[in-house]
mmCIF file of C-alpha atoms in Angstrom:
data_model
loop_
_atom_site.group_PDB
_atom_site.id
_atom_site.type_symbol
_atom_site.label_atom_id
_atom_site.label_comp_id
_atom_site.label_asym_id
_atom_site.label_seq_id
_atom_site.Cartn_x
_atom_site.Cartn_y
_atom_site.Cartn_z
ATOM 1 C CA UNK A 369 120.722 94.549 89.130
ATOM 2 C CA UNK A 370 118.145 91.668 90.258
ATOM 3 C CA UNK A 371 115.825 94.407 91.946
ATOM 4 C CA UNK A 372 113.722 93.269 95.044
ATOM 5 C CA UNK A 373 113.969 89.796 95.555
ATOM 6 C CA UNK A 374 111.175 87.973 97.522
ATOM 7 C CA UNK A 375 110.964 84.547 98.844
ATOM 8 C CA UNK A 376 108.809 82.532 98.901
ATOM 9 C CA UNK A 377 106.364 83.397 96.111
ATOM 10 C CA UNK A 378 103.574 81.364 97.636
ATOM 11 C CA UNK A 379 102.993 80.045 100.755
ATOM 12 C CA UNK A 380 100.307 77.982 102.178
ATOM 13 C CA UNK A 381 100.126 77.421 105.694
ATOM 14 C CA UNK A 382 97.821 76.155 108.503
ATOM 15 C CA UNK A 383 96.163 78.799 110.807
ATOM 16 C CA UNK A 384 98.213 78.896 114.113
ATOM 17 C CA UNK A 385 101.620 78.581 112.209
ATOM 18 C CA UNK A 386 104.745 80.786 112.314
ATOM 19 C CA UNK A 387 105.469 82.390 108.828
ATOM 20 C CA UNK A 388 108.528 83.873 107.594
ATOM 21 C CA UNK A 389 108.554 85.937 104.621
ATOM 22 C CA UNK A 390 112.075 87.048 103.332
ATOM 23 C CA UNK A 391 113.373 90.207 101.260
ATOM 24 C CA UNK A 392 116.645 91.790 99.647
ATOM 25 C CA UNK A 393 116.266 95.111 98.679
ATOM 26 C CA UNK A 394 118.410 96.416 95.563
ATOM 27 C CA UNK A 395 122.054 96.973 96.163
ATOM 28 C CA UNK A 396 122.560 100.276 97.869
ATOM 29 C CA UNK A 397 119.490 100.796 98.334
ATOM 30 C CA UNK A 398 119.219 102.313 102.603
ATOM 31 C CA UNK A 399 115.260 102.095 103.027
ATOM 32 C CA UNK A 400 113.156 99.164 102.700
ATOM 33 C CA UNK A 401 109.143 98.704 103.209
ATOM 34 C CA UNK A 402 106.909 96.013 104.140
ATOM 35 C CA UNK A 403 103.111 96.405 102.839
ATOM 36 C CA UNK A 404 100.147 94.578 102.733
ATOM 37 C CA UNK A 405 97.705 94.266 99.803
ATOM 38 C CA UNK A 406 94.277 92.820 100.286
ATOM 39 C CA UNK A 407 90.904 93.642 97.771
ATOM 40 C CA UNK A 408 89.145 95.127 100.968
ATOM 41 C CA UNK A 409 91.878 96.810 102.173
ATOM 42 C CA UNK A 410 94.093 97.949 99.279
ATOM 43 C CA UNK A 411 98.004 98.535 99.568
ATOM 44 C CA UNK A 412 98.842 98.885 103.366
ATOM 45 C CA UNK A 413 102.382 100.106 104.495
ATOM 46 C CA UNK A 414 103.270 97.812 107.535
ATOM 47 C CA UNK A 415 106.605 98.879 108.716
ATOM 48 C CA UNK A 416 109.584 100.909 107.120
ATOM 49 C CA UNK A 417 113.604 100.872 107.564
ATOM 50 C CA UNK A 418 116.003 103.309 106.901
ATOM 51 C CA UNK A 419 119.493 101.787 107.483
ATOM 52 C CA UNK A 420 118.707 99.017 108.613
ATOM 53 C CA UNK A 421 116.737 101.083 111.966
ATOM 54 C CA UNK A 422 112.715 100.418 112.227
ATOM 55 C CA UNK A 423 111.065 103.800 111.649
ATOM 56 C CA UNK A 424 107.533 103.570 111.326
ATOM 57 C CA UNK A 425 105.556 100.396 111.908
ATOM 58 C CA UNK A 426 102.823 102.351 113.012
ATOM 59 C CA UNK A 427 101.039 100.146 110.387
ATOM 60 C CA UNK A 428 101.926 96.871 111.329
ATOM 61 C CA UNK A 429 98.259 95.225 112.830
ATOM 62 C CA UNK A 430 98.968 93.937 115.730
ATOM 63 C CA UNK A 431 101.938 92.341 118.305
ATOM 64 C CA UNK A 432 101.823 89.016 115.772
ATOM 65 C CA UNK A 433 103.896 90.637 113.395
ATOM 66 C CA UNK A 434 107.408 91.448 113.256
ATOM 67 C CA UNK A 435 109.699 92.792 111.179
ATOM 68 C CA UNK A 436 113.601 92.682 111.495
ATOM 69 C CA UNK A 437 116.496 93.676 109.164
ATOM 70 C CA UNK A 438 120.063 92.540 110.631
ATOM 71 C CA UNK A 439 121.798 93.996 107.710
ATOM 72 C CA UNK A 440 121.497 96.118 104.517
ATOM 73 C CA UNK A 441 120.814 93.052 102.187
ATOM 74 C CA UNK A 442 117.989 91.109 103.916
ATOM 75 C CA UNK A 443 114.730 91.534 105.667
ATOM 76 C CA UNK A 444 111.982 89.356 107.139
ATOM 77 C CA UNK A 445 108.394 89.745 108.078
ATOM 78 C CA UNK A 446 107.131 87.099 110.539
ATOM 79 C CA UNK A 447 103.662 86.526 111.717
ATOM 80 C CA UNK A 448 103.347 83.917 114.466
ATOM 81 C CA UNK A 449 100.731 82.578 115.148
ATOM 82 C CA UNK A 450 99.194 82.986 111.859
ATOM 83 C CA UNK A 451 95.704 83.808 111.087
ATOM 84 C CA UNK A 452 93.121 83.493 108.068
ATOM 85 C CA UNK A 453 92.707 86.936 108.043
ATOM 86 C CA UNK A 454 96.483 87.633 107.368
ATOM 87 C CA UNK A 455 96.341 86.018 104.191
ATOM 88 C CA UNK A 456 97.075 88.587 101.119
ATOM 89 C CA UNK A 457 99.669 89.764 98.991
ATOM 90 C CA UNK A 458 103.105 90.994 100.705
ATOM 91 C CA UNK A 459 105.320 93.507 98.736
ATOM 92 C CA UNK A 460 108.781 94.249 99.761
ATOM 93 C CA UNK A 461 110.037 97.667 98.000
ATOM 94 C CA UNK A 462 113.471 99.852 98.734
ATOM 95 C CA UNK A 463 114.367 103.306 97.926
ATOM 96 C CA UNK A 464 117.379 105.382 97.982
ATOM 97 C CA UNK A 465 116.755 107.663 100.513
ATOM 98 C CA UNK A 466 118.175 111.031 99.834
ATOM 99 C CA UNK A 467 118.118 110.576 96.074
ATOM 100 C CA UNK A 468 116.532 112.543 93.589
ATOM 101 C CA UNK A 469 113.164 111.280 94.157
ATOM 102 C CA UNK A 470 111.156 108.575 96.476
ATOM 103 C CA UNK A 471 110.772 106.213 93.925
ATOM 104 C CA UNK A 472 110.127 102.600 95.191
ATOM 105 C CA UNK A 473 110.780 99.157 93.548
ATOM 106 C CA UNK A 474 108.966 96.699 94.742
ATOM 107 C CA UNK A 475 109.570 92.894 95.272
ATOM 108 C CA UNK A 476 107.111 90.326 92.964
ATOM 109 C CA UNK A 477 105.375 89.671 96.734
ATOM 110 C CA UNK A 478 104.462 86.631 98.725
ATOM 111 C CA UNK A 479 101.114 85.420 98.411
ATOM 112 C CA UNK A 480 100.343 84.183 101.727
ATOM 113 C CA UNK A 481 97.085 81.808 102.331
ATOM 114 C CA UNK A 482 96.386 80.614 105.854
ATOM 115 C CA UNK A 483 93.917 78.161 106.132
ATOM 116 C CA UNK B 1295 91.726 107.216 105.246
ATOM 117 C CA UNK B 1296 94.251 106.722 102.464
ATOM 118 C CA UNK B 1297 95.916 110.329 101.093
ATOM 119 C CA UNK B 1298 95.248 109.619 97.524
ATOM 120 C CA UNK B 1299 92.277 108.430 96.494
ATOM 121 C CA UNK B 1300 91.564 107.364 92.579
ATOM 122 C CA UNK B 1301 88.925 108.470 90.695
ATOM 123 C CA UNK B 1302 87.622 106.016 88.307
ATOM 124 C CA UNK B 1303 87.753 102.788 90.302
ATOM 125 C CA UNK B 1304 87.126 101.068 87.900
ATOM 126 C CA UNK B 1305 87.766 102.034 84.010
ATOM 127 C CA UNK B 1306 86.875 99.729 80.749
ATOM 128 C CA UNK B 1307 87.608 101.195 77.248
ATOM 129 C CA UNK B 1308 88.031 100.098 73.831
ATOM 130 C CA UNK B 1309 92.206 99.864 72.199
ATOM 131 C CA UNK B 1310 92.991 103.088 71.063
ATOM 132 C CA UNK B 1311 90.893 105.143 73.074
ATOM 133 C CA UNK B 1312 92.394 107.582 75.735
ATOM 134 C CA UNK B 1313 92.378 106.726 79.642
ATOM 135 C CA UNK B 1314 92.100 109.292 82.074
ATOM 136 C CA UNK B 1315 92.500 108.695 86.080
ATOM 137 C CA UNK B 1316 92.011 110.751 88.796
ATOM 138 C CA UNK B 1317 94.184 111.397 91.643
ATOM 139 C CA UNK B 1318 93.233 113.282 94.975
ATOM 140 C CA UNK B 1319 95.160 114.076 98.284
ATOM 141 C CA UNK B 1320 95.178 115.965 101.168
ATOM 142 C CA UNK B 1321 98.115 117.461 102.771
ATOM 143 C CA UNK B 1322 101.356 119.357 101.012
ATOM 144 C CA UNK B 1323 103.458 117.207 98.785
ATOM 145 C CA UNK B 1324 106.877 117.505 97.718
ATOM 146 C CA UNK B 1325 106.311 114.842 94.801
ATOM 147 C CA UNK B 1326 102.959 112.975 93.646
ATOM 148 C CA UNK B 1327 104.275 109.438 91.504
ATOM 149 C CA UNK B 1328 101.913 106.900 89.704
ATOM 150 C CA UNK B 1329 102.632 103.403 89.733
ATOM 151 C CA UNK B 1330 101.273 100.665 87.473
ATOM 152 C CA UNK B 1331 100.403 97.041 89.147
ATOM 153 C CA UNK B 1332 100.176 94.283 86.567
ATOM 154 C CA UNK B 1333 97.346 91.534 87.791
ATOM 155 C CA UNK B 1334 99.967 89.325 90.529
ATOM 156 C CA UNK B 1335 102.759 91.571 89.934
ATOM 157 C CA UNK B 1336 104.447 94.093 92.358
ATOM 158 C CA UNK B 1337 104.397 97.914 91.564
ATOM 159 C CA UNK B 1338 106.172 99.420 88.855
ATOM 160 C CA UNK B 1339 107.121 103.111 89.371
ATOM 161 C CA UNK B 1340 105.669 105.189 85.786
ATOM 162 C CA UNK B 1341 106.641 108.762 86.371
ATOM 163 C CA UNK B 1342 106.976 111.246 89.158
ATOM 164 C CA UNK B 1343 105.990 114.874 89.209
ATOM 165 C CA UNK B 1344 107.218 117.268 91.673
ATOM 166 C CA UNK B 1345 105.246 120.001 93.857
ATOM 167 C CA UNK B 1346 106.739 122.691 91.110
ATOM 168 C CA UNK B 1347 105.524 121.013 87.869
ATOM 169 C CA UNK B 1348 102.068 121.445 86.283
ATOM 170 C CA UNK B 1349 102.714 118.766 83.555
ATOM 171 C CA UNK B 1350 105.031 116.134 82.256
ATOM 172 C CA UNK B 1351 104.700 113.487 79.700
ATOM 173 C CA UNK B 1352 106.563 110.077 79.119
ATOM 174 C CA UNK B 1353 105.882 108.868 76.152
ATOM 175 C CA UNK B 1354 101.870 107.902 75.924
ATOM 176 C CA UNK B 1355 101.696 108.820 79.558
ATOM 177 C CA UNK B 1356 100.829 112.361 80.348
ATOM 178 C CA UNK B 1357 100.774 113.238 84.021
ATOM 179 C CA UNK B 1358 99.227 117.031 85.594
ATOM 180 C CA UNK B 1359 99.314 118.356 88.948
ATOM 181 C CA UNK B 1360 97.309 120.763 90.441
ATOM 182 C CA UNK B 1361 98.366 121.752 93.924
ATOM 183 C CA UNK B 1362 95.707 124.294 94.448
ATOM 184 C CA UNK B 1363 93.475 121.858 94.206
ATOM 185 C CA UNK B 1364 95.637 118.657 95.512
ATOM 186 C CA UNK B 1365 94.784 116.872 92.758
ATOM 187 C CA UNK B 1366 96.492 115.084 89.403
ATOM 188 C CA UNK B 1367 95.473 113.165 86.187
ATOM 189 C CA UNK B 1368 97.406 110.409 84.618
ATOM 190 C CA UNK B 1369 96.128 110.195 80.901
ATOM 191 C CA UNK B 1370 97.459 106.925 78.838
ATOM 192 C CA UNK B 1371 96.743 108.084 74.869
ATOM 193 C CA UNK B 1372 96.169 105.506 72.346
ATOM 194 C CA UNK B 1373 95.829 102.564 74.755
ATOM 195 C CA UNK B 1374 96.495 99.169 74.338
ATOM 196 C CA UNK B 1375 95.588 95.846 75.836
ATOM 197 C CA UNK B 1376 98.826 96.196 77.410
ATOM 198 C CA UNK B 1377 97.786 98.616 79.456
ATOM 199 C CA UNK B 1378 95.316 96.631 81.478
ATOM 200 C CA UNK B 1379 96.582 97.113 84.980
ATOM 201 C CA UNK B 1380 95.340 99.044 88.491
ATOM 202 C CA UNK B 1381 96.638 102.598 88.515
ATOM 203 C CA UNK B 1382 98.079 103.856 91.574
ATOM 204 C CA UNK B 1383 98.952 107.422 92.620
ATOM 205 C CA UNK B 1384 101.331 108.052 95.721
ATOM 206 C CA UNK B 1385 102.191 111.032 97.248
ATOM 207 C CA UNK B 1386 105.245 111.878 100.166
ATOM 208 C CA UNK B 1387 103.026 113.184 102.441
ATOM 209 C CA UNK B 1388 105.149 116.164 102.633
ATOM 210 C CA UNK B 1389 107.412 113.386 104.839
ATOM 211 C CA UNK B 1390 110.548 115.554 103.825
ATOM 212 C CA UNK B 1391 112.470 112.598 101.769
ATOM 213 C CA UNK B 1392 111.869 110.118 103.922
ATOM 214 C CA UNK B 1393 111.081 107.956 101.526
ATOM 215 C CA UNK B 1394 107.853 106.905 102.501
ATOM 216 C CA UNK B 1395 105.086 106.935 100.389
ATOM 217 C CA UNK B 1396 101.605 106.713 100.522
ATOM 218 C CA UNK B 1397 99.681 105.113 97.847
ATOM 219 C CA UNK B 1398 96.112 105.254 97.028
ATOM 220 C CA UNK B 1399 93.369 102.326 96.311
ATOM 221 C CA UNK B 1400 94.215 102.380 92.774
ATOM 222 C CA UNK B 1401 91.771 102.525 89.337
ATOM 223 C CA UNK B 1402 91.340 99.269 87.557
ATOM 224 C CA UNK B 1403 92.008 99.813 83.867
ATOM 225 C CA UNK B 1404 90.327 97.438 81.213
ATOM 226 C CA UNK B 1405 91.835 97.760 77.757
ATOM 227 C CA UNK B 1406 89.809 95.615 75.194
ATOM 228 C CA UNK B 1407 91.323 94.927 72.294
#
């Protein structure tokens, strides 16, 4: 398998812009999870899915984000307007929930700089 | 605050030498799993331990688990420069295999060769 695949790696953008970060989870996989890394901050859980359904974004920051998943092989994390403050690291990671264990793979992440 | 919190931060030792981390959390688990994070890489899942277990190795990595104390160790024998990566421990939360985790800040491991 490919595991997580992220897109873009990098992304540059001008504060006030609309950014769309994009994920596929491993095949079969049924959960997926959206987190945050910053130095100040640390790894941040943002929002989960199980089945495609929103469970817990308790953790996204604030009504700029969203998160959707249409189907079992995508996801995207948008953030419009963007700010400086929102740049970091973004990991995508899925999970077979149910399985033997909670292990998560994670995506390489996004890199996201807003200047 | 975060449920697991890592003890070193930050960690520098010499190839060859032993590295121990800390792990701490607060409620009931069902698992506790550490994860390695190469510098701009995502996080690689290293071994998991479950509520039951007191120890378990994989190859140089040897993992413990205390639950009276809600704590675990992650000890890397004979390191080498390799192994320079952050540490992170994450626990279920008790969450009932949800699948969520929750991850700690991580320890910073220096391996100088």
């Amino acid at each position: 398998d490919a595991g997580v695949i992220q897109s873009p790696r990098h992304e540059v953008t001008e504060m006030g812009q609309e950014v769309t970060l994009r994920c596929k989870p491993i095949s079969g996989h049924n959960s997926l999870f959206w987190y945050r890394q910053t130095m100040m901050r640390g790894l941040e859980l943002l929002i989960y899915f199980n089945n495609n359904v929103p469970i817990d974004d308790s953790g996204m920051p604030e009504d700029r984000f969203s998160a959707k998943m249409p189907n079992a092989s995508f996801s995207t994390l948008k953030i419009q307007p963007s700010e400086p403050r929102d740049s970091a690291v973004y990991f995508c990671a899925s999970t077979l929930q149910g399985g033997l264990t909670d292990t998560q793979y994670f995506g390489p992440g996004t890199r996201l700089t807003v200047l | 605050s975060q449920q697991g919190e890592e003890d070193p931060q930050a960690l520098s030792i010499q190839e060859g030498e032993n590295a121990t981390m800390n792990c701490s959390y607060k409620t009931s688990i069902n698992n506790l799993q550490w994860y390695r994070q190469n510098s701009g890489r995502g996080l690689v899942h290293l071994i998991l331990i479950r509520s039951n277990e007191r120890e378990k190795h994989s190859g140089r990595l040897r993992v413990t688990l205390d639950t009276s104390k809600k704590s675990s160790s992650l000890l890397i024998t004979a390191s080498r420069a390799a192994d320079t990566a952050s540490y992170f421990c994450a626990t279920d939360g008790g969450s009932g295999n949800t699948g969520k985790l929750i991850f700690g800040q991580g320890t910073t491991l220096q391996v100088k060769p």
